[in-house]
XYZ file of C-alpha atoms in Angstrom:
100
model
C 26.689 6.406 4.326
C 27.555 2.782 3.436
C 31.238 3.716 2.979
C 31.309 5.418 6.366
C 29.678 2.393 8.002
C 32.248 0.115 6.409
C 35.186 2.202 7.627
C 33.867 2.262 11.194
C 33.028 -1.460 11.102
C 36.636 -2.230 10.221
C 37.673 -0.654 13.541
C 35.641 -3.370 15.346
C 34.327 -0.990 17.993
C 30.679 -1.616 18.882
C 30.466 1.653 20.811
C 31.789 3.686 17.896
C 29.409 1.914 15.529
C 26.430 2.742 17.790
C 27.562 6.332 18.110
C 27.879 6.615 14.335
C 24.345 5.284 13.824
C 22.916 7.843 16.243
C 24.985 10.690 14.814
C 23.896 9.823 11.276
C 20.221 9.897 12.252
C 20.498 13.128 14.242
C 22.750 14.773 11.660
C 20.432 13.945 8.791
C 17.464 15.209 10.824
C 19.231 18.544 11.347
C 20.230 18.680 7.673
C 16.653 18.040 6.551
C 15.392 20.732 8.926
C 17.990 23.174 7.576
C 16.654 22.776 4.032
C 13.027 23.077 5.090
C 12.039 19.419 5.343
C 10.756 17.588 8.378
C 13.583 16.240 10.555
C 11.769 12.896 10.554
C 12.211 12.733 6.770
C 15.968 13.156 7.092
C 16.263 10.477 9.751
C 13.991 8.180 7.737
C 16.067 8.538 4.561
C 19.246 7.789 6.489
C 17.561 4.749 8.023
C 16.550 3.485 4.597
C 20.041 3.976 3.178
C 21.731 2.393 6.206
C 19.154 -0.402 6.229
C 20.125 -1.439 2.727
C 23.821 -1.650 3.548
C 25.521 -4.908 4.387
C 25.826 -3.702 7.986
C 22.065 -3.406 8.483
C 21.911 -6.367 10.890
C 24.754 -4.980 12.980
C 23.090 -1.547 13.064
C 19.822 -3.103 14.161
C 21.546 -5.077 16.913
C 23.302 -1.957 18.191
C 20.247 0.322 18.149
C 17.590 -2.068 19.541
C 18.741 -1.606 23.163
C 18.056 2.125 22.779
C 14.475 1.513 21.673
C 12.995 2.059 25.132
C 14.747 5.378 25.606
C 13.865 6.564 22.113
C 10.213 5.564 22.544
C 10.108 7.505 25.794
C 11.504 10.576 24.058
C 9.017 10.191 21.214
C 5.973 10.009 23.476
C 7.277 12.887 25.587
C 7.665 15.026 22.470
C 4.190 14.110 21.216
C 2.715 14.771 24.651
C 4.269 18.223 24.684
C 2.349 19.016 21.493
C -0.962 18.239 23.215
C -3.158 21.284 23.851
C -5.493 20.708 26.815
C -7.508 23.798 25.868
C -8.452 22.158 22.554
C -9.835 19.160 24.456
C -11.911 21.459 26.655
C -13.263 23.346 23.641
C -14.110 20.172 21.711
C -15.228 17.932 24.583
C -18.088 16.261 22.629
C -15.616 15.009 20.037
C -13.266 13.783 22.769
C -16.120 11.986 24.511
C -17.221 10.376 21.235
C -13.667 9.156 20.591
C -13.397 7.655 24.065
C -16.793 5.946 23.892
C -16.445 4.883 20.244
């Protein structure tokens, strides 16, 4: 990963660098899923490896503008996992959590 980042950084294209960062995260998520791990683990490991490279500050600067979009996708995905029937079945627990 660090060697790939270095080669793309030498091209001095901010768009290509951003695209590479996203592709690395998505690609590692798919690779982790393919071997039976959580996709989040794959993306996390890539983030750790890329974060220790000398291009970590540039990666951060390129990805921060996407934070709002990525947060929206995250909360949408988590919301899709919500089961309203479970809340109906366990309403006392839900009420206790809201009041507590």
